[in-house]
XYZ file of C-alpha atoms in Angstrom:
630
model
C 19.108 25.198 3.459
C 19.592 28.421 1.466
C 17.270 31.421 1.772
C 16.421 31.254 -1.944
C 15.362 27.626 -1.563
C 13.052 28.553 1.333
C 11.517 31.401 -0.682
C 10.951 29.107 -3.673
C 9.224 26.522 -1.500
C 7.019 28.992 0.321
C 5.978 30.620 -2.945
C 4.069 27.414 -3.689
C 1.788 28.117 -0.730
C -0.994 30.468 -1.742
C -1.594 32.063 1.655
C 1.222 34.510 2.387
C -0.128 35.238 5.881
C 0.075 31.602 6.984
C 2.681 30.316 9.368
C 5.158 27.567 8.572
C 5.902 24.646 10.868
C 9.354 23.326 10.022
C 10.741 19.928 10.955
C 14.305 18.736 10.396
C 14.299 14.978 10.079
C 17.338 12.807 9.499
C 16.159 9.326 8.490
C 18.474 6.832 10.153
C 18.726 3.195 11.134
C 18.160 2.601 14.830
C 19.570 -0.587 16.343
C 18.061 -2.801 19.050
C 14.496 -1.458 19.039
C 12.206 -3.789 20.966
C 8.738 -2.238 21.288
C 6.887 -5.539 21.763
C 9.366 -6.778 24.373
C 9.976 -9.934 22.366
C 12.828 -9.259 19.969
C 15.460 -6.604 19.313
C 15.776 -5.499 15.708
C 17.036 -2.688 13.487
C 14.342 -0.172 12.539
C 14.086 2.962 10.404
C 13.744 6.000 12.640
C 14.270 9.745 12.736
C 17.195 11.626 14.258
C 18.515 8.427 15.812
C 15.303 7.605 17.691
C 12.245 5.425 17.233
C 9.300 5.777 16.847
C 9.459 8.940 14.700
C 7.969 11.973 16.451
C 4.213 12.555 16.021
C 3.254 15.633 13.987
C 0.614 18.134 15.099
C -0.139 21.173 12.919
C -2.679 24.005 12.901
C -4.482 23.862 9.577
C -3.816 27.557 9.039
C -0.116 26.712 8.677
C 2.020 24.996 6.080
C 4.177 22.032 7.029
C 7.784 21.958 5.802
C 9.775 18.787 6.457
C 13.492 18.872 5.602
C 14.181 15.166 5.123
C 17.807 14.000 4.994
C 18.446 10.411 3.959
C 21.099 8.677 6.069
C 20.059 5.204 4.938
C 21.981 3.110 2.407
C 19.098 3.175 -0.100
C 16.735 5.800 -1.564
C 13.847 6.953 0.602
C 10.752 9.171 0.377
C 8.147 10.548 2.773
C 4.409 10.539 2.048
C 1.936 12.587 4.056
C -1.031 10.280 3.710
C -4.305 11.928 2.728
C -2.889 15.361 1.882
C -4.140 16.991 -1.330
C -0.955 18.972 -2.199
C -2.955 21.351 -4.395
C -1.425 20.796 -7.852
C 2.049 20.111 -6.398
C 2.021 16.329 -6.588
C 5.823 16.232 -6.859
C 5.612 16.738 -3.054
C 3.487 13.597 -2.583
C 6.510 11.437 -1.754
C 5.588 8.347 -3.787
C 8.595 6.565 -5.280
C 8.195 6.169 -9.045
C 5.123 8.387 -9.251
C 6.064 11.775 -7.813
C 9.856 11.467 -7.488
C 12.852 9.223 -8.096
C 13.693 9.069 -4.399
C 16.176 10.830 -2.141
C 19.662 9.413 -2.690
C 21.684 8.461 0.395
C 23.280 11.542 1.900
C 20.926 14.030 0.241
C 17.938 16.091 1.411
C 14.439 16.734 0.077
C 12.223 19.531 1.380
C 8.594 18.417 1.547
C 6.194 21.344 1.609
C 2.633 20.387 2.547
C 0.344 23.385 1.846
C -2.145 22.578 4.581
C -3.169 26.225 4.847
C -4.682 26.191 1.353
C -6.064 22.648 1.275
C -9.109 23.135 3.497
C -8.175 19.956 5.373
C -8.216 19.034 9.049
C -8.469 15.811 10.992
C -6.480 12.622 11.465
C -3.819 11.490 8.985
C -0.398 9.876 9.105
C 3.073 10.255 7.624
C 5.096 7.315 6.328
C 7.773 6.223 3.912
C 6.573 5.311 0.420
C 9.716 3.559 -0.794
C 10.925 -0.037 -0.513
C 8.510 -0.906 2.272
C 10.409 1.248 4.758
C 7.283 2.088 6.728
C 7.041 -1.633 7.600
C 10.490 -1.229 9.179
C 9.296 1.714 11.256
C 9.207 4.989 9.293
C 5.602 5.912 10.182
C 3.953 8.393 12.558
C 0.652 10.220 13.208
C -0.182 13.520 11.491
C -2.976 15.549 13.103
C -4.353 18.787 11.627
C -6.198 21.091 14.021
C -8.763 23.628 12.751
C -9.436 26.852 14.602
C -12.809 25.458 15.653
C -13.524 21.744 15.934
C -16.919 20.422 14.885
C -17.378 18.658 18.233
C -16.510 19.783 21.740
C -14.475 17.602 24.103
C -12.168 18.056 27.070
C -9.004 16.356 25.854
C -7.718 14.244 22.990
C -5.290 11.392 22.454
C -4.003 9.625 19.337
C -4.066 5.816 19.359
C -1.507 4.193 17.047
C -2.112 0.585 16.010
C 0.179 -1.500 13.856
C 1.416 -4.988 13.142
C 5.088 -5.684 13.822
C 7.677 -7.922 12.164
C 10.916 -9.154 13.687
C 12.554 -9.680 10.275
C 13.566 -6.902 7.905
C 11.022 -6.048 5.212
C 13.529 -6.682 2.406
C 14.090 -10.269 3.575
C 10.378 -10.954 3.887
C 9.649 -9.391 0.484
C 12.268 -11.524 -1.244
C 10.508 -14.638 0.035
C 7.007 -13.313 -0.619
C 7.701 -12.637 -4.314
C 9.688 -15.826 -4.926
C 8.890 -19.143 -6.577
C 9.038 -20.648 -3.079
C 5.691 -18.918 -2.422
C 3.585 -19.601 -5.543
C 0.343 -19.265 -3.603
C 1.181 -15.703 -2.525
C 0.885 -16.181 1.240
C 1.659 -12.832 2.875
C 4.272 -12.700 5.646
C 2.442 -13.054 8.951
C 3.432 -10.469 11.578
C 5.232 -11.582 14.720
C 3.224 -9.292 16.990
C 1.211 -6.092 17.138
C 1.607 -2.687 18.761
C -0.664 -0.179 20.463
C 0.732 3.110 21.784
C -0.477 6.642 22.386
C 0.375 10.251 21.565
C -0.973 13.634 22.518
C -0.283 16.337 19.962
C 3.518 16.158 19.350
C 4.435 13.900 22.288
C 4.192 10.166 22.926
C 2.768 8.962 26.224
C 5.369 7.304 28.470
C 5.276 3.781 29.902
C 3.315 2.968 33.028
C 5.402 3.887 36.094
C 7.275 0.953 37.521
C 7.667 -0.938 34.224
C 11.038 -1.672 32.616
C 10.748 -1.372 28.826
C 13.598 -1.867 26.375
C 16.164 0.930 26.512
C 15.865 2.175 22.905
C 12.089 2.622 23.159
C 11.923 3.336 26.897
C 10.371 6.796 26.433
C 7.185 5.345 24.915
C 4.648 2.990 26.444
C 3.657 0.007 24.295
C 0.854 -2.521 24.740
C 0.386 -3.548 28.391
C 3.052 -1.009 29.416
C 0.891 1.847 28.066
C -2.195 3.550 29.427
C -4.555 6.467 28.818
C -5.242 8.694 31.849
C -8.953 9.517 32.215
C -10.705 11.796 34.679
C -14.287 11.070 35.746
C -16.975 12.980 33.873
C -14.702 14.184 31.066
C -15.252 13.623 27.336
C -12.258 12.440 25.311
C -11.538 12.339 21.615
C -9.512 9.315 20.529
C -7.932 9.486 17.069
C -7.310 5.856 16.087
C -4.895 5.065 13.218
C -4.027 1.677 11.695
C -0.421 1.892 10.479
C -0.092 -1.823 9.653
C 1.464 -3.550 6.682
C -1.194 -6.295 6.581
C -3.461 -6.478 9.601
C -6.978 -5.188 10.106
C -7.616 -4.202 13.727
C -10.754 -4.247 15.871
C -10.619 -1.683 18.669
C -12.867 -1.264 21.704
C -12.772 -0.225 25.358
C -14.378 -2.265 28.090
C -17.017 -0.407 30.079
C -17.125 2.590 27.703
C -19.192 3.504 24.645
C -17.784 5.113 21.509
C -19.285 7.486 18.950
C -17.574 7.948 15.576
C -17.165 11.645 14.671
C -14.507 11.472 11.921
C -13.211 9.092 9.264
C -10.061 9.804 7.237
C -10.232 13.549 7.860
C -13.972 13.856 7.185
C -16.107 14.952 10.137
C -19.315 12.931 10.330
C -22.513 12.956 12.310
C -22.153 10.999 15.557
C -22.443 7.261 14.959
C -22.378 4.883 17.957
C -20.317 1.699 17.673
C -19.313 -1.093 20.026
C -16.017 -1.665 18.214
C -14.050 0.031 15.451
C -13.112 -1.925 12.335
C -9.926 -0.394 10.926
C -8.315 -1.719 7.759
C -4.752 -0.746 6.912
C -4.314 3.060 6.589
C -7.806 3.908 7.851
C -8.412 6.415 10.649
C -11.373 7.124 12.900
C -12.023 9.611 15.678
C -14.409 8.617 18.454
C -15.834 10.459 21.437
C -15.609 8.529 24.704
C -17.321 9.649 27.894
C -15.343 8.829 31.000
C -17.079 6.996 33.818
C -18.083 8.815 36.972
C -16.248 6.528 39.399
C -12.603 5.655 39.970
C -13.068 2.275 41.636
C -11.625 0.397 38.653
C -9.427 0.869 35.620
C -10.562 -0.614 32.301
C -9.045 -2.702 29.550
C -8.444 -1.393 26.024
C -8.530 -4.061 23.302
C -6.916 -3.985 19.857
C -7.315 -7.339 18.139
C -5.704 -8.313 14.862
C -8.051 -9.969 12.375
C -6.385 -13.251 11.301
C -8.573 -13.749 8.214
C -5.766 -12.460 5.966
C -3.124 -14.646 7.634
C -2.029 -17.832 5.877
C -1.554 -19.323 9.330
C -1.513 -18.151 12.936
C 1.737 -19.083 14.678
C 1.367 -20.374 18.229
C 3.645 -17.539 19.369
C 1.454 -14.782 17.889
C -0.812 -12.927 20.315
C -3.712 -11.590 18.258
C -5.323 -9.801 21.200
C -3.377 -6.696 22.214
C -4.318 -4.890 25.402
C -3.676 -1.582 27.094
C -5.739 0.236 29.708
C -7.699 3.279 30.806
C -6.378 4.500 34.160
C -8.661 6.379 36.566
C -6.646 5.647 39.696
C -3.157 4.174 39.953
C -3.074 0.938 41.869
C -6.661 -0.034 41.165
C -7.351 -3.310 39.381
C -8.107 -3.457 35.645
C -11.516 -4.754 34.622
C -11.209 -7.059 31.609
C -14.479 -8.170 30.043
C -12.668 -10.465 27.632
C -12.568 -10.693 23.856
C -15.515 -10.778 21.469
C -16.732 -13.909 19.723
C -17.266 -12.482 16.251
C -15.949 -9.508 14.296
C -18.452 -7.452 12.304
C -17.346 -5.541 9.198
C -18.361 -1.895 9.331
C -20.265 -0.343 6.420
C -18.709 3.118 6.137
C -21.419 4.287 3.719
C -23.650 4.629 6.782
C -21.592 7.618 7.919
C -22.898 11.089 7.023
C -20.412 13.961 6.568
C -21.205 17.110 8.531
C -20.172 19.260 5.559
C -22.704 18.482 2.858
C -21.364 17.739 -0.649
C -24.094 16.428 -2.985
C -23.222 13.664 -5.408
C -22.188 15.218 -8.742
C -23.124 13.627 -12.055
C -20.453 11.312 -13.426
C -18.977 12.195 -16.824
C -16.749 9.149 -17.296
C -16.193 5.670 -15.849
C -13.029 3.644 -15.313
C -13.584 -0.061 -14.668
C -10.887 -1.895 -12.742
C -10.830 -5.620 -11.944
C -8.094 -7.142 -9.834
C -6.958 -10.588 -8.825
C -3.891 -12.545 -7.739
C -2.407 -15.503 -9.583
C 0.712 -17.572 -10.093
C 2.590 -16.013 -12.981
C 4.637 -17.390 -15.842
C 7.824 -17.094 -13.772
C 6.389 -19.121 -10.886
C 5.834 -16.146 -8.558
C 2.511 -14.834 -7.303
C 1.520 -11.283 -8.237
C -1.494 -9.011 -8.395
C -3.008 -7.655 -11.592
C -5.451 -4.861 -12.313
C -7.098 -5.355 -15.702
C -4.466 -7.988 -16.405
C -1.462 -5.728 -15.712
C 1.072 -5.986 -12.873
C 2.111 -2.536 -11.664
C 5.849 -1.872 -11.869
C 7.118 1.633 -11.036
C 8.092 3.385 -14.286
C 11.694 4.414 -14.915
C 10.598 8.059 -15.097
C 8.212 9.087 -12.312
C 4.793 9.765 -13.824
C 4.790 13.327 -12.501
C 8.048 14.130 -14.317
C 6.766 12.527 -17.527
C 3.656 14.669 -17.251
C 5.774 17.819 -16.943
C 8.293 17.029 -19.706
C 6.240 15.476 -22.512
C 4.753 18.773 -23.686
C 1.629 18.324 -25.783
C 2.245 14.553 -25.835
C 1.522 14.480 -22.092
C -2.130 13.821 -22.925
C -1.298 10.457 -24.571
C -2.162 7.741 -22.075
C 0.112 5.101 -23.616
C 3.204 7.181 -22.824
C 2.868 6.441 -19.117
C 2.777 2.643 -19.303
C -0.064 0.098 -19.421
C -1.118 0.719 -15.792
C -1.961 4.388 -16.381
C -5.205 6.279 -16.969
C -5.636 9.882 -18.128
C -8.202 11.994 -16.265
C -9.427 15.129 -18.007
C -9.536 18.325 -15.966
C -12.711 18.585 -13.858
C -14.097 15.298 -15.122
C -16.336 13.550 -12.590
C -14.986 10.019 -12.619
C -16.616 6.828 -11.404
C -13.871 4.368 -10.457
C -15.590 0.975 -10.352
C -13.324 -1.525 -8.618
C -14.188 -5.241 -8.672
C -12.372 -7.573 -6.316
C -11.977 -11.008 -7.907
C -9.911 -12.134 -4.920
C -11.466 -13.825 -1.889
C -9.935 -11.432 0.661
C -10.793 -7.819 1.411
C -8.457 -5.041 0.265
C -8.162 -1.434 1.521
C -7.675 0.875 -1.476
C -6.231 4.377 -1.094
C -6.310 7.230 -3.621
C -3.592 9.866 -3.377
C -4.407 13.551 -3.773
C -8.179 13.192 -3.324
C -11.095 12.140 -1.211
C -13.667 10.085 -3.081
C -17.367 9.678 -2.499
C -18.444 6.084 -1.897
C -21.555 5.981 -4.088
C -22.100 2.225 -4.317
C -20.933 -0.991 -2.717
C -21.692 -4.615 -3.628
C -21.046 -7.648 -1.453
C -21.063 -9.896 -4.555
C -20.253 -7.987 -7.720
C -21.676 -10.544 -10.192
C -24.872 -11.396 -8.311
C -28.372 -10.864 -9.709
C -29.618 -10.397 -6.165
C -30.015 -6.646 -5.626
C -29.495 -7.053 -1.894
C -25.980 -8.313 -2.669
C -25.341 -6.221 -5.774
C -27.527 -3.115 -5.582
C -27.797 -0.678 -8.490
C -26.042 2.664 -8.228
C -28.406 5.365 -6.979
C -27.954 8.807 -8.520
C -28.792 12.041 -6.763
C -27.451 11.036 -3.347
C -27.624 14.057 -1.055
C -24.335 13.607 0.794
C -22.427 10.346 0.266
C -19.548 9.444 2.579
C -16.129 10.855 1.630
C -12.761 9.432 2.644
C -9.388 8.447 1.117
C -9.188 4.724 2.027
C -12.005 2.195 1.760
C -12.294 -1.578 1.860
C -13.336 -3.657 -1.147
C -14.720 -6.976 0.115
C -13.702 -10.314 -1.335
C -15.814 -10.972 -4.430
C -17.402 -7.549 -4.089
C -17.025 -4.117 -5.612
C -17.200 -0.407 -4.849
C -17.943 2.624 -6.984
C -15.911 5.672 -6.022
C -16.867 9.049 -7.469
C -14.102 11.638 -7.600
C -13.785 15.078 -9.179
C -10.560 15.477 -11.166
C -9.766 18.908 -9.747
C -6.132 18.374 -8.678
C -3.761 18.256 -11.694
C -0.815 15.938 -11.220
C 0.037 12.239 -11.050
C -1.600 10.152 -8.334
C -1.343 6.482 -7.447
C -4.375 4.360 -6.528
C -3.351 1.222 -4.679
C -4.086 -1.425 -2.116
C -2.537 -0.217 1.140
C -1.528 -3.677 2.260
C 2.166 -3.114 1.674
C 2.831 -6.640 0.427
C 0.117 -6.235 -2.214
C 1.489 -2.922 -3.442
C 4.870 -4.607 -3.862
C 3.101 -7.422 -5.736
C 1.697 -4.936 -8.261
C -1.785 -4.028 -6.970
C -1.862 -0.420 -8.197
C -2.612 1.907 -11.088
C -1.716 5.537 -11.608
C -3.981 8.371 -12.663
C -2.470 11.107 -14.822
C -4.701 14.048 -14.098
C -5.099 17.110 -16.334
C -1.581 17.021 -17.851
C -1.677 20.403 -19.603
C -3.058 22.164 -16.529
C -0.410 20.403 -14.421
C 2.303 21.825 -16.681
C 0.897 25.332 -16.389
C 0.633 25.232 -12.605
C 4.076 23.697 -12.131
C 5.953 26.303 -14.160
C 8.812 27.678 -12.071
C 7.825 25.752 -8.939
C 9.453 22.320 -9.259
C 12.761 22.344 -7.358
C 15.668 21.715 -9.701
C 17.317 19.315 -7.274
C 14.516 16.809 -7.992
C 16.045 16.213 -11.401
C 19.558 16.182 -9.924
C 18.533 13.470 -7.482
C 17.180 11.345 -10.327
C 20.504 11.730 -12.118
C 22.414 10.833 -8.945
C 20.446 7.579 -8.788
C 21.100 6.877 -12.468
C 17.435 7.323 -13.388
C 16.035 9.190 -16.395
C 13.843 12.158 -15.485
C 12.154 13.240 -18.711
C 10.144 11.751 -21.537
C 7.789 8.808 -21.348
C 7.711 6.105 -18.676
C 10.840 4.516 -20.154
C 12.713 7.795 -20.584
C 12.194 8.211 -24.346
C 10.903 11.304 -26.130
C 8.121 9.242 -27.646
C 4.549 8.230 -26.922
C 5.013 4.685 -28.227
C 8.622 3.590 -27.647
C 8.574 2.048 -24.176
C 11.627 -0.138 -24.700
C 13.397 -0.841 -21.429
C 10.283 -0.279 -19.297
C 9.957 -2.952 -16.565
C 6.885 -5.056 -17.334
C 5.435 -8.329 -16.118
C 5.526 -10.989 -14.918
C 2.550 -12.204 -16.876
C -0.308 -14.479 -15.995
C 0.111 -18.117 -16.964
C -1.864 -18.914 -20.094
C -3.707 -22.199 -19.880
C -4.661 -24.265 -22.924
C -2.815 -24.989 -26.183
C -0.177 -22.633 -27.625
C 0.868 -22.776 -31.339
C 4.176 -24.502 -30.516
C 2.358 -27.067 -28.406
C -0.196 -27.689 -31.110
C 2.601 -28.172 -33.696
C 4.531 -30.509 -31.410
C 1.460 -32.601 -30.643
C 0.589 -32.743 -34.356
C 4.085 -34.037 -35.091
C 3.764 -36.679 -32.379
C 0.414 -37.850 -33.712
C 1.714 -38.053 -37.300
C 4.792 -40.023 -36.172
C 2.634 -42.398 -34.183
C 0.325 -42.992 -37.164
C 3.277 -43.658 -39.495
C 4.747 -46.061 -36.946
C 1.519 -47.998 -36.651
C 1.146 -48.190 -40.430
C 4.729 -49.488 -40.723
C 4.153 -52.186 -38.114
C 0.996 -53.298 -39.860
C 2.715 -53.329 -43.261
C 5.624 -55.457 -41.982
C 3.285 -57.853 -40.267
C 1.348 -58.340 -43.477
C 4.350 -58.684 -45.800
C 6.553 -61.756 -46.557
C 9.780 -60.131 -45.350
C 13.347 -60.429 -46.716
C 14.696 -63.689 -48.148
C 17.564 -65.554 -46.442
C 19.958 -64.469 -49.217
C 19.032 -60.805 -48.746
C 19.567 -61.052 -44.976
C 22.996 -62.691 -45.437
C 24.104 -60.042 -47.963
C 23.056 -57.213 -45.560
C 25.035 -58.858 -42.718
C 28.225 -59.069 -44.828
C 27.862 -55.394 -45.824
C 27.641 -54.267 -42.198
C 30.692 -56.377 -41.150
C 32.804 -54.902 -43.992
C 31.821 -51.363 -43.007
C 32.735 -52.079 -39.393
C 36.196 -53.434 -40.367
C 36.890 -50.343 -42.488
C 35.993 -48.016 -39.539
C 38.380 -49.987 -37.252
C 41.166 -49.648 -39.862
C 40.691 -45.910 -40.094
C 40.671 -45.554 -36.270
C 44.095 -47.373 -36.113
C 45.705 -44.722 -38.323
C 45.561 -42.185 -35.434
C 48.161 -42.587 -32.636
C 47.215 -41.817 -29.049
C 49.507 -39.211 -27.534
C 51.210 -40.197 -24.284
């Protein structure tokens, strides 16, 4: 990396006194990984190892990741939950912030943590071609100079579902006519493992894990070491593609103190309910005796599974160790899972609810489309990544960047500093975790049944809330809705999507084009030129509208559809049916007329017969004039 390139990147960061934590990551395939002990498979790792190293950063520093792509397809890296402060080309979302890193090339991701005012629990993962499902995912923890709560030690708990087949193979089936009902691929197993700052915890001594992943303890081969009387912070992250997890520890109580990077007043819970991409921190007080070790439970919720294979263990376990060699107390599973209402959490930093200036209504559902596949739609539109990443369109369209239609039918313009209510109605029967890039939203209303007249199920939005909960990923229940209030104070292009990876691939997303003219001003001289070169290397356009044209209306060539099947009568069908009815009526009239008439005379019939025989003889004579070739 050249010195000039480093200087250009660091000039984006506003705090010249901040430090820079640099990581050099080479994204590679890693063969024969077997974290669940059930099946060896190829995964996507970093520097020839898997899992990728956990990231721990002081929030007074910037994070600079030099990412080299040694895969055989484009890749990206998204630091989930980071604001990026008007530099959304660093967001790492394929088709929104960049074209992707071509094989053999490098992208330098600068995360200006020092100027974002963020701390807490996040994660880093690929945002291209489902590569995080194949393993490119890891914790990202930001440490402030002074934590809100005091504790003796902390650990990060990583949860995730796990597939034995490659994502690309599963996706091909999922979006095929062989799966018209849209049943998501069911995971083969689940994983629980632990980290502390930038290091994974090893396996329990005496166990024999698979060689490739032998440095990390997984599931029953993992444990958390506790000392009596100590208080521990556990940062719990769900890195799944599909599965919600329920997490609890036998014999120990938990108190939530953080959700998605927002510190909250202590809230006691028996179990954590974590949808895909959600994070919670809990305080756990160790017991005062060492006579027993205790079971940790992480159970996958099967409600989203089309079926539960007999080979799938839904109930993952690990342990708290007070004394090696002591038995593990297992109090068993729980009979019923309770959904957690995150609006009950109260942020410790008070931000009153601002007054909304505009509303965007979004309704989504899944259906079998006109090509026989099953896809998702928001306001009737299936999301397909544009040919030109939305961020590059925003920077190259000039004054036309404010025209919403230029970005494709799944795009919405947000004016600078607008206070936007995003009202999302779930017309599906399942719950969906939605994530907004570049922002935290306030959850200002939630309905269990969005079309109910019962105010206990569909309460009215209350204005003037003193301090509504803020986070970046929230669950929208089946048949329900949420209202998310967000201030458009971060110019750029940001995707809003369901974080179930299969649903994103099925089109469950929209993109917000925020403050285009301000984005152009703030980006001047800061966008690395190699971004455009990498688009060109992949054969992608990198300027103009979503289809690569210098126009606000010409979107020819833009990938669109498939489209929802239209039930009822189409014009061609109506015309065809009309023709059939008319023919049938004429036929019936003819039959009736013949039955009522006297018919032909015998002389007329004989004359007609002679005419047909003469015509037949003439045709035979003509046929004999042509000789068959031997």
